[in-house]
Short mmCIF file of C-alpha atoms in Angstrom, two decimals:
data_model
loop_
_atom_site.label_atom_id
_atom_site.label_comp_id
_atom_site.label_asym_id
_atom_site.label_seq_id
_atom_site.Cartn_x
_atom_site.Cartn_y
_atom_site.Cartn_z
CA UNK A 1 -8.68 70.93 50.67
CA UNK A 2 -11.82 68.79 50.39
CA UNK A 3 -11.38 65.09 49.85
CA UNK A 4 -12.69 63.36 46.75
CA UNK A 5 -15.86 61.43 47.15
CA UNK A 6 -15.37 57.71 46.70
CA UNK A 7 -17.29 56.11 43.85
CA UNK A 8 -19.05 52.97 44.85
CA UNK A 9 -19.58 50.36 42.17
CA UNK A 10 -21.94 47.50 42.88
CA UNK A 11 -20.89 44.20 41.15
CA UNK A 12 -21.99 40.60 41.75
CA UNK A 13 -18.80 38.32 42.26
CA UNK A 14 -20.73 35.04 42.72
CA UNK A 15 -24.18 34.10 41.51
CA UNK A 16 -24.88 31.77 44.40
CA UNK A 17 -25.04 32.64 48.00
CA UNK A 18 -22.97 31.54 50.88
CA UNK A 19 -19.70 32.58 52.68
CA UNK A 20 -17.33 34.60 50.50
CA UNK A 21 -13.81 35.34 51.68
CA UNK A 22 -11.85 38.36 50.30
CA UNK A 23 -8.40 39.81 50.55
CA UNK A 24 -6.31 42.42 48.93
CA UNK A 25 -3.09 41.46 47.19
CA UNK A 26 -0.12 43.39 48.89
CA UNK A 27 1.83 45.69 46.76
CA UNK A 28 -1.05 45.92 44.29
CA UNK A 29 -4.14 47.24 45.99
CA UNK A 30 -6.05 47.27 42.90
CA UNK A 31 -6.32 43.54 42.88
CA UNK A 32 -8.81 41.76 45.05
CA UNK A 33 -8.98 38.00 45.51
CA UNK A 34 -12.48 36.55 46.26
CA UNK A 35 -13.14 32.83 47.03
CA UNK A 36 -16.27 30.95 47.95
CA UNK A 37 -16.87 27.78 50.00
CA UNK A 38 -16.74 25.70 46.80
CA UNK A 39 -13.24 26.80 45.96
CA UNK A 40 -14.07 29.03 43.14
CA UNK A 41 -11.64 31.89 43.28
CA UNK A 42 -11.80 35.08 41.22
CA UNK A 43 -8.96 37.77 40.80
CA UNK A 44 -10.56 41.17 40.31
CA UNK A 45 -8.99 44.14 39.00
CA UNK A 46 -10.58 47.03 41.05
CA UNK A 47 -9.27 49.71 38.73
CA UNK A 48 -10.97 47.94 35.80
CA UNK A 49 -14.27 46.85 37.13
CA UNK A 50 -15.58 46.21 33.66
CA UNK A 51 -12.84 43.62 33.03
CA UNK A 52 -13.72 40.04 33.56
CA UNK A 53 -11.81 38.48 36.45
CA UNK A 54 -9.42 35.62 36.18
CA UNK A 55 -10.99 32.42 37.70
CA UNK A 56 -9.17 29.60 39.30
CA UNK A 57 -10.40 26.38 41.26
CA UNK A 58 -8.86 25.80 44.76
CA UNK A 59 -9.82 23.58 47.66
CA UNK A 60 -13.31 23.66 49.00
CA UNK A 61 -14.46 24.42 52.51
CA UNK A 62 -12.40 27.48 52.98
CA UNK A 63 -12.12 29.01 56.44
CA UNK A 64 -9.48 31.81 55.63
CA UNK A 65 -7.47 33.36 52.89
CA UNK A 66 -4.37 35.51 53.46
CA UNK A 67 -2.34 37.10 50.64
CA UNK A 68 1.34 37.15 49.96
CA UNK A 69 3.43 38.89 47.37
CA UNK A 70 4.00 38.02 43.73
CA UNK A 71 0.54 36.47 43.07
CA UNK A 72 0.72 34.14 45.95
CA UNK A 73 -1.96 33.43 48.67
CA UNK A 74 -2.44 30.87 51.51
CA UNK A 75 -5.69 29.32 52.53
CA UNK A 76 -7.04 27.12 55.50
CA UNK A 77 -9.83 24.64 55.28
CA UNK A 78 -12.31 22.97 57.77
CA UNK A 79 -10.76 19.67 56.62
CA UNK A 80 -7.46 20.68 58.29
CA UNK A 81 -5.44 21.51 55.30
CA UNK A 82 -3.54 24.68 54.47
CA UNK A 83 -2.41 25.35 50.97
CA UNK A 84 -0.24 27.97 49.16
CA UNK A 85 -1.32 29.01 45.79
CA UNK A 86 0.06 31.23 42.98
CA UNK A 87 -2.49 32.45 40.61
CA UNK A 88 0.11 33.70 38.15
CA UNK A 89 1.78 30.40 37.74
CA UNK A 90 -1.16 28.17 38.62
CA UNK A 91 0.99 26.30 41.11
CA UNK A 92 -0.09 24.93 44.55
CA UNK A 93 1.54 23.31 47.54
CA UNK A 94 0.21 21.72 50.86
CA UNK A 95 1.71 23.64 53.74
CA UNK A 96 0.10 21.96 56.69
CA UNK A 97 -2.34 19.21 57.55
CA UNK A 98 -4.07 18.68 60.78
CA UNK A 99 -6.50 16.14 62.09
CA UNK A 100 -9.05 18.80 63.12
CA UNK A 101 -10.36 21.88 61.29
CA UNK A 102 -8.25 24.93 60.66
CA UNK A 103 -10.26 28.01 61.66
CA UNK A 104 -8.22 30.95 60.55
CA UNK A 105 -4.77 32.03 59.29
CA UNK A 106 -2.85 35.35 59.31
CA UNK A 107 0.50 36.29 57.75
CA UNK A 108 3.05 38.10 59.92
CA UNK A 109 6.53 39.65 59.73
CA UNK A 110 6.05 41.12 56.25
CA UNK A 111 4.80 38.07 54.86
CA UNK A 112 7.75 35.88 56.02
CA UNK A 113 5.57 33.64 58.40
CA UNK A 114 2.07 32.19 58.32
CA UNK A 115 0.27 31.23 61.54
CA UNK A 116 -2.60 28.76 61.52
CA UNK A 117 -5.35 28.13 64.21
CA UNK A 118 -6.65 24.63 64.65
CA UNK A 119 -9.49 23.20 66.69
CA UNK A 120 -6.73 21.12 68.56
CA UNK A 121 -6.16 24.48 70.53
CA UNK A 122 -2.80 25.00 68.89
CA UNK A 123 -1.36 27.79 66.86
CA UNK A 124 1.13 26.57 64.20
CA UNK A 125 3.60 28.64 62.28
CA UNK A 126 5.49 28.00 59.10
CA UNK A 127 8.03 30.11 57.37
CA UNK A 128 7.08 31.35 53.88
CA UNK A 129 9.62 31.93 51.20
CA UNK A 130 9.48 35.21 49.18
CA UNK A 131 9.02 33.14 45.94
CA UNK A 132 7.64 29.74 45.03
CA UNK A 133 10.25 27.62 46.97
CA UNK A 134 7.59 26.50 49.37
CA UNK A 135 6.13 24.63 46.47
CA UNK A 136 9.23 22.25 46.42
CA UNK A 137 8.56 19.74 49.38
CA UNK A 138 12.41 19.40 49.74
CA UNK A 139 12.84 23.18 50.40
CA UNK A 140 9.72 23.65 52.61
CA UNK A 141 10.13 24.45 56.24
CA UNK A 142 8.33 22.31 58.72
CA UNK A 143 5.43 23.84 60.80
CA UNK A 144 6.01 24.32 64.50
CA UNK A 145 3.56 24.63 67.24
CA UNK A 146 4.06 27.96 68.97
CA UNK A 147 1.11 28.33 71.35
CA UNK A 148 -1.60 26.32 73.18
CA UNK A 149 -4.88 28.15 73.85
CA UNK A 150 -7.65 27.61 76.45
CA UNK A 151 -10.50 27.31 73.94
CA UNK A 152 -11.28 27.01 70.23
CA UNK A 153 -10.18 29.88 68.08
CA UNK A 154 -12.72 32.08 66.28
CA UNK A 155 -10.46 34.63 64.69
CA UNK A 156 -6.91 35.80 64.30
CA UNK A 157 -5.73 39.41 63.62
CA UNK A 158 -2.26 40.84 63.29
CA UNK A 159 -0.92 44.36 63.66
CA UNK A 160 2.24 44.92 61.75
CA UNK A 161 2.92 48.30 63.37
CA UNK A 162 3.02 47.13 67.01
CA UNK A 163 3.75 43.46 66.15
CA UNK A 164 0.81 42.08 68.14
CA UNK A 165 -1.26 39.04 67.47
CA UNK A 166 -4.90 39.20 68.66
CA UNK A 167 -6.66 35.90 69.15
CA UNK A 168 -10.43 35.75 69.52
CA UNK A 169 -11.71 32.63 71.25
CA UNK A 170 -15.21 31.19 70.78
CA UNK A 171 -16.04 31.97 74.44
CA UNK A 172 -15.79 35.65 73.66
CA UNK A 173 -12.32 36.33 75.19
CA UNK A 174 -9.63 38.06 73.12
CA UNK A 175 -6.04 37.50 73.90
CA UNK A 176 -3.14 39.69 72.78
CA UNK A 177 0.39 38.31 72.16
CA UNK A 178 3.64 40.20 71.39
CA UNK A 179 5.49 38.45 68.66
CA UNK A 180 8.77 40.56 69.34
CA UNK A 181 10.53 37.30 70.48
CA UNK A 182 10.84 33.83 69.24
CA UNK A 183 7.98 32.68 71.61
CA UNK A 184 4.68 34.67 71.83
CA UNK A 185 4.19 36.53 74.98
CA UNK A 186 0.67 37.26 76.34
CA UNK A 187 0.39 41.03 77.06
CA UNK A 188 -3.35 41.66 77.50
CA UNK A 189 -6.65 39.96 77.81
CA UNK A 190 -10.32 41.25 77.09
CA UNK A 191 -12.87 39.16 78.90
CA UNK A 192 -16.08 38.31 77.04
CA UNK A 193 -15.47 41.16 74.64
CA UNK A 194 -16.50 39.39 71.42
CA UNK A 195 -19.71 37.62 70.77
CA UNK A 196 -19.40 34.00 71.90
CA UNK A 197 -20.14 31.30 69.13
CA UNK A 198 -19.64 27.62 68.54
CA UNK A 199 -18.90 25.24 65.55
CA UNK A 200 -20.89 22.33 64.37
CA UNK A 201 -19.99 18.90 65.47
CA UNK A 202 -17.02 17.07 63.75
CA UNK A 203 -19.10 15.20 61.24
CA UNK A 204 -20.45 18.51 59.86
CA UNK A 205 -17.10 20.29 59.53
CA UNK A 206 -16.67 19.66 55.82
CA UNK A 207 -20.12 21.11 54.95
CA UNK A 208 -19.54 24.48 56.55
#
């Protein structure tokens, strides 16, 4: 049986240029979240491309966006802040604050935990509730540092199927960690496999 040919529809999400971060909403693959560096975030219905997206304002200087369930998503910023937002209830909460920029984030264990990568060479994890409990500071779990890395982080990636976290460093190395135990266990390394890069100096972080 022949496969149906995908229909490509071209649509401008933001009028201005610059970095745009997108993520699918789990459990609802017809919904796409797109955010730009100025914190303007649009919720697009992919099965209704003619419908105007919902627009919300979040923090500026985004470095990552990871979706959760029930209309929630988390972001990291180059100012060192991590937030949880709920676009359905318009609620937000500060999850983590670091003195140096956060470069990426990833959600693991079926959305139960979020991991953030900072320029202090640390990976920090925080438990994420299945509802808006994290929005209440008294009920929010405290972040914990789970790993120290040899260089700044460029990107995080997680495979739910094999429970492996891939950490790409700015020097081009990629480190693979098993998350099957309470402490990450390095299982493999690829030397100089990714393109090496660098970040602007600290006084330029907020303008990335």
